[in-house]
Structure formats: C-alpha cells, structure tokens
Coordinates of C-alpha atoms and ligand atoms in Angstrom, one line a residue:
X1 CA 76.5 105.6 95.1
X2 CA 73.0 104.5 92.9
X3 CA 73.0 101.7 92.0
X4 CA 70.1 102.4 89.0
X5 CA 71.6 102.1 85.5
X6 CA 68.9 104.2 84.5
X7 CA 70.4 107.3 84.0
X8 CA 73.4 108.6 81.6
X9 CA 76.7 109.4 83.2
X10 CA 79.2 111.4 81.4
X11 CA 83.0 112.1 82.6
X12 CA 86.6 113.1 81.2
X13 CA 88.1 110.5 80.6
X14 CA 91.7 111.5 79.9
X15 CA 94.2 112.8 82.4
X16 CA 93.2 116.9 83.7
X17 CA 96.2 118.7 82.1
X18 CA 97.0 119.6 78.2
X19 CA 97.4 116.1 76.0
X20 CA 97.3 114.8 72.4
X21 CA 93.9 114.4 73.3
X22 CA 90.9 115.1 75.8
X23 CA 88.2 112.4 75.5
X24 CA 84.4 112.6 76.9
X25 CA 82.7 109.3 78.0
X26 CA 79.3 108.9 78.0
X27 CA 77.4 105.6 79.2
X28 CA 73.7 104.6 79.6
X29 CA 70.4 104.7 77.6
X30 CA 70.4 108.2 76.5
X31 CA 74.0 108.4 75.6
X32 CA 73.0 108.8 72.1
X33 CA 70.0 110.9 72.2
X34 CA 72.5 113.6 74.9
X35 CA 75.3 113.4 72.3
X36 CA 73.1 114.1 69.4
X37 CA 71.8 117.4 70.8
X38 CA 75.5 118.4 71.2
X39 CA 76.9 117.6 68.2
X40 CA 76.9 118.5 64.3
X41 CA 78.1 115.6 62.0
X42 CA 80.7 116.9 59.4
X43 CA 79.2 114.2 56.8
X44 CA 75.3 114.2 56.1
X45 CA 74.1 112.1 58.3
X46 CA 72.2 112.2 61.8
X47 CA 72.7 109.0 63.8
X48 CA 76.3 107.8 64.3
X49 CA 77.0 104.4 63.0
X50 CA 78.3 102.2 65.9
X51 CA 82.2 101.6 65.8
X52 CA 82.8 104.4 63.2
X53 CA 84.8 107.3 63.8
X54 CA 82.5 110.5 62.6
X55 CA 84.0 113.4 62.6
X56 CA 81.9 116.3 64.4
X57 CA 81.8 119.8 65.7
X58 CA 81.0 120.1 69.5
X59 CA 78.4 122.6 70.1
X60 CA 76.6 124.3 73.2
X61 CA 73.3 123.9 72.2
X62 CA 72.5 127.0 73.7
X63 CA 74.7 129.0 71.7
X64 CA 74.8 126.0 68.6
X65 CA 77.0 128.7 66.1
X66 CA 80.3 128.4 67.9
X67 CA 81.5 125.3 68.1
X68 CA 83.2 124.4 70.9
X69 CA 85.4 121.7 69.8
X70 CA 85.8 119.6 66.5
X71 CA 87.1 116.2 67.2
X72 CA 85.5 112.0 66.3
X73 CA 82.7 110.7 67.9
X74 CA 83.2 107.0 68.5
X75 CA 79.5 104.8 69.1
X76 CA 79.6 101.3 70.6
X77 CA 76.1 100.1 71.5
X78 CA 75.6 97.8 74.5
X79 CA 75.6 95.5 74.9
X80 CA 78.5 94.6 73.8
X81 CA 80.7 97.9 75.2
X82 CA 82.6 98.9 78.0
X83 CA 79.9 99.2 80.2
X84 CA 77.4 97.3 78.5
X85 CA 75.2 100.3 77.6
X86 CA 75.5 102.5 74.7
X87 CA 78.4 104.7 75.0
X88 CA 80.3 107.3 73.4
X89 CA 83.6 108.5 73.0
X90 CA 83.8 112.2 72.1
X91 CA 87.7 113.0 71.3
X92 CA 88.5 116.5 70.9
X93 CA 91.8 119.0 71.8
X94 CA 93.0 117.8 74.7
X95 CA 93.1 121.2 76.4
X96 CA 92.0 121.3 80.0
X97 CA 89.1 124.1 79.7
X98 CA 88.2 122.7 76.0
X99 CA 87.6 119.7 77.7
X100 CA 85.8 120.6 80.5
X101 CA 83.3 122.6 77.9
X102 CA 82.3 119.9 75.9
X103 CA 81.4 117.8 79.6
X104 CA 79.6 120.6 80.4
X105 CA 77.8 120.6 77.2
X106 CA 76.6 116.9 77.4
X107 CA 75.8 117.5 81.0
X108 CA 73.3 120.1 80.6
X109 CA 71.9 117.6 77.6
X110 CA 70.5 115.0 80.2
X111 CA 73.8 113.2 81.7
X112 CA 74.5 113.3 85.0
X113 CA 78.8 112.9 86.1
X114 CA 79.9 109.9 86.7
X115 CA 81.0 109.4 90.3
X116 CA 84.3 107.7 90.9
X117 CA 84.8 103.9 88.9
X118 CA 81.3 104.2 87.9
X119 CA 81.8 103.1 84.3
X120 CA 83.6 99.6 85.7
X121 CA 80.7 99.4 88.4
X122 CA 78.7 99.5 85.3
X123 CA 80.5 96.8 83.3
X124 CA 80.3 94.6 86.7
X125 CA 76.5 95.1 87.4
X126 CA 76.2 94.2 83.6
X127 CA 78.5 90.9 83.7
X128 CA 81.1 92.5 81.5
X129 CA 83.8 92.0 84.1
X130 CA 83.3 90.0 87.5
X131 CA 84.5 91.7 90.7
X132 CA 88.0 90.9 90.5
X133 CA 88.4 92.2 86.9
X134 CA 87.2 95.1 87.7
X135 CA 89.5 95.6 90.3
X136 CA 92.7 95.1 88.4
X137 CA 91.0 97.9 85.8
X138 CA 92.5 100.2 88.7
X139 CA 95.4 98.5 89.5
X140 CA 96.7 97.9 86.0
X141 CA 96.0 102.2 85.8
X142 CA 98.3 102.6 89.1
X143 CA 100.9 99.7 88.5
X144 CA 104.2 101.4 89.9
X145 CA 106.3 98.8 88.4
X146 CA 106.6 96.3 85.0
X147 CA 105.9 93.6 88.0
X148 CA 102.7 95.3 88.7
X149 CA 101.4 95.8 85.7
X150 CA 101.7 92.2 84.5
X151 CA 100.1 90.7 87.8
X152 CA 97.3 93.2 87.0
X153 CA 96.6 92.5 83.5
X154 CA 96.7 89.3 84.3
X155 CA 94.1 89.4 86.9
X156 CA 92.1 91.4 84.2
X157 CA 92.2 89.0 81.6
X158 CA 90.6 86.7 84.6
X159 CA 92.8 84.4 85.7
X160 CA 92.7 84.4 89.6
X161 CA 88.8 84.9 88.4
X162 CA 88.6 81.5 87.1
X163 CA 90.7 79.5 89.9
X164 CA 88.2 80.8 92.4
X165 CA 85.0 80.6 90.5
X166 CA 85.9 76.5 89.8
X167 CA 86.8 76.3 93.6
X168 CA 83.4 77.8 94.3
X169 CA 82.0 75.6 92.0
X170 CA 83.4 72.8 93.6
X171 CA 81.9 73.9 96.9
X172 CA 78.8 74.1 95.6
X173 CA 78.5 71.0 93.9
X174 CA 79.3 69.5 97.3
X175 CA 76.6 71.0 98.9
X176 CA 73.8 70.2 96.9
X177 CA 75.2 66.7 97.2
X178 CA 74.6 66.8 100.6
X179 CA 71.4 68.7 100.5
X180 CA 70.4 66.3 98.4
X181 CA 71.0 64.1 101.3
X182 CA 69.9 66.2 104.1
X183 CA 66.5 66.2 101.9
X184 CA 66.3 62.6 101.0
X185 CA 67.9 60.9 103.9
X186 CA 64.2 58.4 104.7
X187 CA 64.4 57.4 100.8
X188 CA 66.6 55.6 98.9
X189 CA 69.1 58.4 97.5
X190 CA 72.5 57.5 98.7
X191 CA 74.6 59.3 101.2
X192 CA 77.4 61.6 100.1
X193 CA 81.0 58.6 100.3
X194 CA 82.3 60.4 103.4
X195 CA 85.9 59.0 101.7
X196 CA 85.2 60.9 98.8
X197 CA 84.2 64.4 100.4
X198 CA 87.3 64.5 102.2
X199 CA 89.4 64.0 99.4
X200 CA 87.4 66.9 97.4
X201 CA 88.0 69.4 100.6
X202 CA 91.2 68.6 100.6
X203 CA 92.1 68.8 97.3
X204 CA 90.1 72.5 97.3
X205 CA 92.0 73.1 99.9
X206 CA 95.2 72.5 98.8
X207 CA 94.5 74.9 95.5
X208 CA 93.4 77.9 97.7
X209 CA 96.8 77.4 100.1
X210 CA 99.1 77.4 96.3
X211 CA 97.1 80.5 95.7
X212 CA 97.8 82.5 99.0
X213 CA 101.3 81.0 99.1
X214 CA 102.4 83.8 96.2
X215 CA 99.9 86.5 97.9
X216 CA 102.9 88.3 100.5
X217 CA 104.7 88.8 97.1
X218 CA 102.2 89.6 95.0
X219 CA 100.8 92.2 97.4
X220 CA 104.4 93.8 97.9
X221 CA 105.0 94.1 93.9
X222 CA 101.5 96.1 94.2
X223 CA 102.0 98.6 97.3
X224 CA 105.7 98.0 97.6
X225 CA 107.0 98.5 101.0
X226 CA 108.9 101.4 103.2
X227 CA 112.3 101.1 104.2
X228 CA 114.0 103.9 106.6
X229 CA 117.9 104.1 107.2
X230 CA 119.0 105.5 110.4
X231 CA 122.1 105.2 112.6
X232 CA 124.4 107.5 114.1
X233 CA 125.5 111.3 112.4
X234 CA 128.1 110.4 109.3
X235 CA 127.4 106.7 109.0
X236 CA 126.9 107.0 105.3
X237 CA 123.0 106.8 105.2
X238 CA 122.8 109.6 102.9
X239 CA 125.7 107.9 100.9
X240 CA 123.9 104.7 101.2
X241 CA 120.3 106.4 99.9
X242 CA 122.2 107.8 96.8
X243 CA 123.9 104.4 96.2
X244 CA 120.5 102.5 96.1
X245 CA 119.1 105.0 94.3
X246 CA 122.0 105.4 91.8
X247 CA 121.4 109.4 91.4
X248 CA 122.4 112.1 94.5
X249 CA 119.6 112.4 95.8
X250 CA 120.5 113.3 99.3
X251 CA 123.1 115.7 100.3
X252 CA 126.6 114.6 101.5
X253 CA 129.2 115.7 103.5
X254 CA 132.2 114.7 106.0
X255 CA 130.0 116.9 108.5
X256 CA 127.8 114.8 111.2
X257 CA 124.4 116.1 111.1
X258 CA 124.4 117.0 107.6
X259 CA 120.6 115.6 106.9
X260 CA 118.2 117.6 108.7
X261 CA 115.0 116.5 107.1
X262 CA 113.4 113.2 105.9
X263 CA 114.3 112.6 102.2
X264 CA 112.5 110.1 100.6
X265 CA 112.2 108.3 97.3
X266 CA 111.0 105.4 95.7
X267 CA 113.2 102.4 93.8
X268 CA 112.8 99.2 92.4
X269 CA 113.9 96.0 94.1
X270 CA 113.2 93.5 91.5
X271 CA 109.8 94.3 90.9
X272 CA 109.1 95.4 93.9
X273 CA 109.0 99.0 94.5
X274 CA 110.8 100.5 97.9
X275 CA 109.7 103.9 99.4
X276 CA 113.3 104.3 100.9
X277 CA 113.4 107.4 103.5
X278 CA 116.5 108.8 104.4
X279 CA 116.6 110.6 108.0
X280 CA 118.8 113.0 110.5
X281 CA 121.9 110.9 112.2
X282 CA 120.2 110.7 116.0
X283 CA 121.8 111.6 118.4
X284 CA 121.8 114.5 121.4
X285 CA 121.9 118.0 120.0
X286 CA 121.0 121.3 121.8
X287 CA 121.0 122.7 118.2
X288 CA 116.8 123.5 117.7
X289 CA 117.0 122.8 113.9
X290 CA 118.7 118.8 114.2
X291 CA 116.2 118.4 117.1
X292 CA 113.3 118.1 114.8
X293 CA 115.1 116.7 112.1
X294 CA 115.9 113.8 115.1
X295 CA 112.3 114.0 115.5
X296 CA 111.5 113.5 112.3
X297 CA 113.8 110.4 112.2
X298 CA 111.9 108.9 114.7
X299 CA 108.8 109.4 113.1
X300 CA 109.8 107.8 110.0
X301 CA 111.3 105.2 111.6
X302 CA 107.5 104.3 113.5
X303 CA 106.1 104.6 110.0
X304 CA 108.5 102.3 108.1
X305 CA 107.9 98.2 107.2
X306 CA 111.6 97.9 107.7
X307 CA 114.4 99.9 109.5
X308 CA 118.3 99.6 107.8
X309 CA 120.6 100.6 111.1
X310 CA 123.4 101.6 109.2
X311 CA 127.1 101.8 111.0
X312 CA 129.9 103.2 110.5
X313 CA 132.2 99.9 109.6
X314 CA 135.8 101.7 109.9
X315 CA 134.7 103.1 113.5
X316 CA 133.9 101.3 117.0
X317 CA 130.9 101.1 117.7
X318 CA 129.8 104.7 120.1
X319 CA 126.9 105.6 122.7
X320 CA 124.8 107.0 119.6
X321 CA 124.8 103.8 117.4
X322 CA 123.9 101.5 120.2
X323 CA 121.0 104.3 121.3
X324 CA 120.0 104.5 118.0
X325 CA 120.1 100.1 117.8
X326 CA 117.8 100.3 121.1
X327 CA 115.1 103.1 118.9
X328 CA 115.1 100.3 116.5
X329 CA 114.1 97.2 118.6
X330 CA 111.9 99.9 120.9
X331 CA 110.0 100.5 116.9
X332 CA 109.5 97.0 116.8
X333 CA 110.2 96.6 113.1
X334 CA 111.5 94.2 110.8
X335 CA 115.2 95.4 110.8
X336 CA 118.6 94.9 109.1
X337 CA 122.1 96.0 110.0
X338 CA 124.4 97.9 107.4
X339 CA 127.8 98.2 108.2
X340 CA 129.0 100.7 105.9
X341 CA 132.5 102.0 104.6
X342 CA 133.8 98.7 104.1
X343 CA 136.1 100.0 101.7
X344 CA 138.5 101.2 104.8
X345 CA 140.5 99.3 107.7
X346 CA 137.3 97.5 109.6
X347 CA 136.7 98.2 113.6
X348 CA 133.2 96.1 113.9
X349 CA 133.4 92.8 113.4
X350 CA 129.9 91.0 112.2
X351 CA 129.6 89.5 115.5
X352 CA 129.5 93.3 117.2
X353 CA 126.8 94.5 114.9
X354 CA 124.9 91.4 115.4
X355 CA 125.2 91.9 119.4
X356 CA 123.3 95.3 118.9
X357 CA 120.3 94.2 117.7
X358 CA 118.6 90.9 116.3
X359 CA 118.9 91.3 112.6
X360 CA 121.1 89.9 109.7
X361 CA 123.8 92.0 109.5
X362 CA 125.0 92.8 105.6
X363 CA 128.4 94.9 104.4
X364 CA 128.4 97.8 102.1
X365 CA 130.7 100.5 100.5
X366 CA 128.3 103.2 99.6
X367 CA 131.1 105.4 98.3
X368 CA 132.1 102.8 96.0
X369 CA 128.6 101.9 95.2
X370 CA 128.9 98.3 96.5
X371 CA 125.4 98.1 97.7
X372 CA 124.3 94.4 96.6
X373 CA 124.9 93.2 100.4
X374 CA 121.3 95.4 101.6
X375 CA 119.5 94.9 98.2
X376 CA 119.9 90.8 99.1
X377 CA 119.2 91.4 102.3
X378 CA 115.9 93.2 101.4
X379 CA 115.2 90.1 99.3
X380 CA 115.7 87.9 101.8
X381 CA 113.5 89.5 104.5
X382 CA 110.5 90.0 101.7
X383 CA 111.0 85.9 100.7
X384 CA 110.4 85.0 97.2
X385 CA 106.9 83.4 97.2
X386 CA 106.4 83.5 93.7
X387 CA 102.7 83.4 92.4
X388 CA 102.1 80.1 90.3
X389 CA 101.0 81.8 87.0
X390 CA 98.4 79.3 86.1
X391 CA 96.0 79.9 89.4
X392 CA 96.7 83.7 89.1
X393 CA 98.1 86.6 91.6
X394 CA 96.5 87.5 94.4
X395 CA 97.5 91.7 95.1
X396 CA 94.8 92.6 97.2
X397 CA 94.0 92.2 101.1
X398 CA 90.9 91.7 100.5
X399 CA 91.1 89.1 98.1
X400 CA 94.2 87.6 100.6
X401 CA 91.5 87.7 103.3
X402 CA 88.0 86.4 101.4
X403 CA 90.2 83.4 100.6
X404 CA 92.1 83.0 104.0
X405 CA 88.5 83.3 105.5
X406 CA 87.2 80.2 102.8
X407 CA 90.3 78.3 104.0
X408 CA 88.9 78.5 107.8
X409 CA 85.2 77.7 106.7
X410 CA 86.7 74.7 104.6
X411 CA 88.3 73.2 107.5
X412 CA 85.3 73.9 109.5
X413 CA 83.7 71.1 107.3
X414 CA 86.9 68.8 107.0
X415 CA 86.8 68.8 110.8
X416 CA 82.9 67.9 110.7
X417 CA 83.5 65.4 108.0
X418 CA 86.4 63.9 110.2
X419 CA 84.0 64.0 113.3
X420 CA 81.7 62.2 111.9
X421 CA 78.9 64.8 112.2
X422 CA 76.3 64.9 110.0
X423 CA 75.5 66.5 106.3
X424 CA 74.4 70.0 107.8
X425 CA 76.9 70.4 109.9
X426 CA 79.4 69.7 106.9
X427 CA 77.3 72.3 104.6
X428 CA 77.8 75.3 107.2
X429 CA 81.6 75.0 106.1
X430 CA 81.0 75.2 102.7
X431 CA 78.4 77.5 102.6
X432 CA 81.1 79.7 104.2
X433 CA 83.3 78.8 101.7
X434 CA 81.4 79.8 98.9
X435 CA 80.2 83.0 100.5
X436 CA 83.9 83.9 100.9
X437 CA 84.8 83.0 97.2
X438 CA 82.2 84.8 96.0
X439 CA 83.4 88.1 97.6
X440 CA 86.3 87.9 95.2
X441 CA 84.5 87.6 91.7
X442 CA 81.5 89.3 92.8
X443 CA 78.7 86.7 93.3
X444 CA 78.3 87.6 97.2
X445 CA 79.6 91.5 97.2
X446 CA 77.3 93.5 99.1
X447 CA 76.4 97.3 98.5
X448 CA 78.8 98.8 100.9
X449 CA 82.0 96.4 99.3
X450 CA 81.2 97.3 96.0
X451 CA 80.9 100.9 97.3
X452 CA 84.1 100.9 99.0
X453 CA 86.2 99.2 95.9
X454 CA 84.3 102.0 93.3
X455 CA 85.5 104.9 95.2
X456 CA 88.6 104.1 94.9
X457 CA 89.2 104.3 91.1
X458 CA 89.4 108.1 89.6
X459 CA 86.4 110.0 87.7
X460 CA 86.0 108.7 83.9
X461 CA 87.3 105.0 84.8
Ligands
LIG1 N1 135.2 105.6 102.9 C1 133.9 105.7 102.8 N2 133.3 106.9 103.2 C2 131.9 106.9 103.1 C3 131.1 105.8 102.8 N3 129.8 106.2 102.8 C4 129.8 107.5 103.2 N4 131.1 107.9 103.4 C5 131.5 109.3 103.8 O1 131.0 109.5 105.1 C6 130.7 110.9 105.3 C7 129.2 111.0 105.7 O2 128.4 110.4 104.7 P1 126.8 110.7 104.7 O3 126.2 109.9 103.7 O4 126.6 112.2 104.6 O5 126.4 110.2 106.2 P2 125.0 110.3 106.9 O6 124.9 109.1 107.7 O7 124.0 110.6 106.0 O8 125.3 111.5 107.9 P3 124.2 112.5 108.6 O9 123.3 113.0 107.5 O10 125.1 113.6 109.1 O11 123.6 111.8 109.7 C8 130.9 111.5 103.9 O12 132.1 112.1 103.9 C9 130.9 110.3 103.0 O13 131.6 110.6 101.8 C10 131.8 104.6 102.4 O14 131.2 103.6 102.1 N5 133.2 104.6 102.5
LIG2 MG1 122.7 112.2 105.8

C-alpha cells in the first residue's frame, strides 16, 4: 500500500447492490479540481461551498451532454474531514451500474481507487483518529451483535485510546527521569527514589492487568465462538440445535441417522454470538452417504471452540455414546455434557455422564424447549470477565497481546528496580513498555502493521 497522500483516491462508498442511495468518495488534494470536471451545478455557481449540499448532474466528460446521474455533492475541506484532506461526497441513485459510472467518471478525471481502509489509513496518517480508533471504524461496520457494537463505538470514541496513551505517558515520564539520571549521575541532579519508581510500575501495572482482565470477554462478544453438538444417532442434537435457536432449523425425526450434513447457524448468548454446528449421530455405518456425513462430524468437531456431547437421558448409556465421549477428549476441546430428553423416565444418572468424559454435565428437554441448563453452561465455561467501562474494551488480539507484551517489559524493570540494578537497566523495561503501548494507538506501528490492519477493512471505508 503507498503510503504518499499525494494523490486522490476515489471509491463507492455504499454497499454494491441497489439502495436508497449510491455514494462516491473522493479524498486528497485534487478532490475538488477531479469533481469539478465531472460535474454540472444545478444553481449558478462553479466551486462548491464546503458543507453545502449542491445539487448536480454527473457527467462523463467525454460525452458531457448525457448526464449520468443527478444527485448532491457534499464538500468538506481538510483539514477538518474524514480523512483530513478535502473530500467529497457525490450521492446519486443507488443503482449498482449507475454507481459504478459516476467512479468511473471521477477516475478517468485524475483519482486513483482507493485500496482497501485507505480513507481511515488517511485519517490515521493525518492524526484524525489514532490507531485504535481506526480500528474499531471496522469493527463498529461488522459488529454481529448490540454487545459488539457498543464495545466498538466505544473504542472509537477513544476510550481504551486514552487509558493506554496515559500509561504510556507514565512510562515515559519515568524514563526521562532516569535518563536524566543516567546523564547526570557525576553532578548534583538527584537519583530517581527507588521507593517511588516501584510504586509507579506497580501502580501502571495494575491498570494494564484491570484492562486485560475484561479482554477474553471482550474478544468473544467480537468473534463470538464455535460450538458443535455431537453424540450418538437420535440423541436430540438436531432437537437441541432448533431449541437454542428457537426456529427448525435442522430436520427432525424418530429415525437415527436422520442428519447427514453439518448444519450450522449462528445465535446470541448474551451478547456473545455462537456459531452453533449441528452434525451426523456417529456411529458405524456401511451406508456411503452417513459415512461422510460421520466424517463431516468429525471435522467439525476438530474445528469447534467447544464440543456439547449430547445423550440420550431416558436411554443407558451404549458403545456409540461412549465412542463418541472418547472423539471428544481425543479433539481435545473445551467440552460440556448434555443429557437430553429429560422430560421422560431417566436411565443416566449425572454421575454416569460425568464418568464419560471430564466436563460439567447440564440437563435439557429439547422437545419441551427447556434448554437454560447448556445456555448456563456456555456461560460458565466463557466466565464473565466484564470490561471495566471507564479503561475501555479490549476486542482485538493484537491489542490483548501489545499490552500482555508491555506487562512482561514492565516487570522486566520492577525486577531490575527490586535488584537493585542500575537506571539503564530499569529503562530497557520501559522502553519496552512504551514501544508496546504505542502499537495500540499508533505511535510505534510500523509499515507492515498498519498494512496488515488496512487490508482488512472493505473498499470506500
Ligand atoms: N421426549 C423427548 N424426545 C426428544 C427430545 N429431543 C429429541 N427428541 C426426539 O428424539 C428423536 C431424535 O431427535 P433428533 O433431534 O433428530 O436427534 P439427533 O441427535 O439429531 O439424531 P441424528 O440426526 O439421527 O443423529 C426425535 O423423535 C425427537 O423428537 C427430548 O428432549 N425429549
Ligand atoms: Mg440430527
């Protein structure tokens, strides 16, 4: 990706598909002079006035007597845009190919297309957003639940920003302390109070563990987690799957062997959502159409978070469920055990499903839609961890890891500090530290980071 703000870029900026409306973003220092050589301005005038809405006729200005499109043209000068460069909005018919015209049009007048993100990567490399901010512009677009979406907006409107920009801060102000005293230490500057360093690393510590402690959770709410029921033939996964799901999903009947394929769909466990995969009852079959659907099972089980071995409650237990218990522990997932049908005369007691497998064993009648048991179990496996709102949420592995990684430089310096050892040995930690805290809001992202996190977000963004 360049990294020279130079040039114009131009993009659609609306979803591909027939809308209300189709909008055409332009950034960068010729995003007026492009515009005005595709355009016609319904009033008398020939420069837009910045945050007006101007009606105008899109034009090809190769063939200037059709117009393409007639829609507003929206002006917002940098700096003090999006990007921080003069852009323009051109909203016309949000038709797919009349969209896709009027790009074309501003293309062949001196823009360039945007790659992927680069409008944000703008508004980063122009301190309109730090590194963080930006991110959650892409998250806040795919938030798949209500969670989501707050822990993202939140992030946008900076708040994880400024918890880690003090806590750098912090660091940093340490260190020139004791550069200052790395410097100075013939003259008469006094050293850093050793008592009153460790108390600061601690207490900088202490914020970055309250941050992390709500990162498992946040991270969930924002790429949920997969959960695959298997068992035996006519447990009542299928049952189960619908139950969870509240619609029928998957087909049902009193026949073992009734799902062939995977089925899959996605539901919300408070907040967090739960790709749920229904799969073929295993057992032995000679019959060649089960056998890959029992195939199948086992591949979604090896690409689950969690497995649910569901039983069959009001049956002992057979050769297939303990087979299909051993699959389970041989996965090495996180598991939980689902006796089902509890709605009839039991034949496992808790202490027989428990014997099958290591896992917290919960109750369910899927016919009767008494699924709570598995939806508290879910809960209790994921933990509640709850972000504390005032330092912010942390959704991202790599933000989980920069600040993990500015934890282990930290106590690289409490450990010099306790040892004894002197100032530069104590600055190596923190300069760690700072490094690391920088990577979330920006300060130390290299090219190939900011690369990687761009090419993520979708054209126009
Ligand atoms: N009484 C009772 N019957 C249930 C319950 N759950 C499922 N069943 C019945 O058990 C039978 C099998 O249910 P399914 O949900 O198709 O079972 P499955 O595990 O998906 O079966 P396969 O797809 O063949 O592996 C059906 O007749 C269901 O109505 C339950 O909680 N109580
Ligand atoms: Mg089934």
């Amino acid at each position: 990706m360049t990294r020279a703000l130079t040039d114009t870029i131009a993009a659609v900026a609306t979803a591909p598909g027939p809308g209300g409306i189709g909008i055409v973003r332009i950034s960068g220092p010729e995003a007026r002079g492009v515009v005005e050589r595709v355009v016609r301005f319904h009033e008398s005038i020939q420069r837009p006035r910045p945050r007006f809405a101007h009606r105008v006729d899109v034009i090809d200005p190769a063939a200037p007597h059709a117009a393409i499109d007639d829609g507003l043209l929206l002006y917002m000068p940098g700096p003090n845009s999006y990007t921080g460069e003069d852009v323009i909005e051109l909203q016309g018919h949000g038709g797919v190919l009349v969209t896709t015209r009027v790009l074309d049009a501003v293309l062949r007048s001196g823009a360039r297309p945007a790659e992927p993100g680069e409008f944000t990567l703008r508004a980063f490399l122009n301190g309109r957003l730090d590194l963080a901010q930006a991110e959650a512009v892409a998250d806040l677009v795919a938030a798949p639940t209500a969670e989501a979406l707050a822990a993202a907006a939140d992030q946008l409107a900076g708040r994880l920003s400024s918890s880690v920009r003090e806590l750098r801060r912090a660091c940093l102000d340490l260190m020139a302390r004791l550069e200052a005293e790395i410097d100075f230490t013939e003259e008469d500057v006094p050293a850093v109070p050793r008592d009153d360093l460790r108390r600061t690393l601690e207490s900088i510590d202490e914020t970055l563990e309250e941050i992390l402690a709500g990162a498992d959770r946040g991270l969930l709410q924002r790429h949920g987690f997969r959960v695959v029921l298997v068992g035996s033939p006519n447990v009542g996964k299928s049952s189960l799957m619908n139950a969870l799901l509240a619609t029928e999903r998957a087909i049902v009947t009193e026949i073992p062997g009734t799902t062939r394929d995977v089925v899959e769909e996605s539901f919300n466990l408070d907040g967090i959502p739960v790709r749920l995969s229904d799969t073929a009852g295993l057992r032995p079959t000679d019959d060649p159409v089960e056998r890959i659907g029992v195939d199948r099972s086992g591949a979604a089980l090896a690409a689950a978070d969690l497995a649910a071995l569901v039983l069959d409650g009001s049956r002992g237990l057979v050769a297939a469920d303990r087979d299909a218990a051993r699959q389970v522990a041989a996965a090495g997932k996180q598991a939980i055990v689902v006796v089902n049908k509890t709605d009839l005369p039991p034949a496992i007691t808790t202490e027989d499903a428990a014997g099958l497998i290591d896992a917290p064993v919960c109750r369910t009648s899927a016919i009767n839609g008494d699924v709570a048991g598995v939806r508290e179990a879910l809960q209790t496996l994921i933990g509640d961890g709850s972000p504390n709102p005032d330092l912010g949420t942390v959704a991202s592995l790599r933000h989980k890891q920069a600040l993990e990684r500015a934890r282990g430089e930290l106590a690289g310096a409490r450990e010099a500090v306790a040892g004894g050892l002197p100032a530069d040995f104590i600055a190596i930690g923190l300069r760690g530290a700072v490094q690391a805290l920088g990577e979330v809001t920006g300060e130390s992202a290299t090219e190939d980071l900011l690369d990687t996190i761009f090419a993520k977000f979708c054209i126009g963004k």
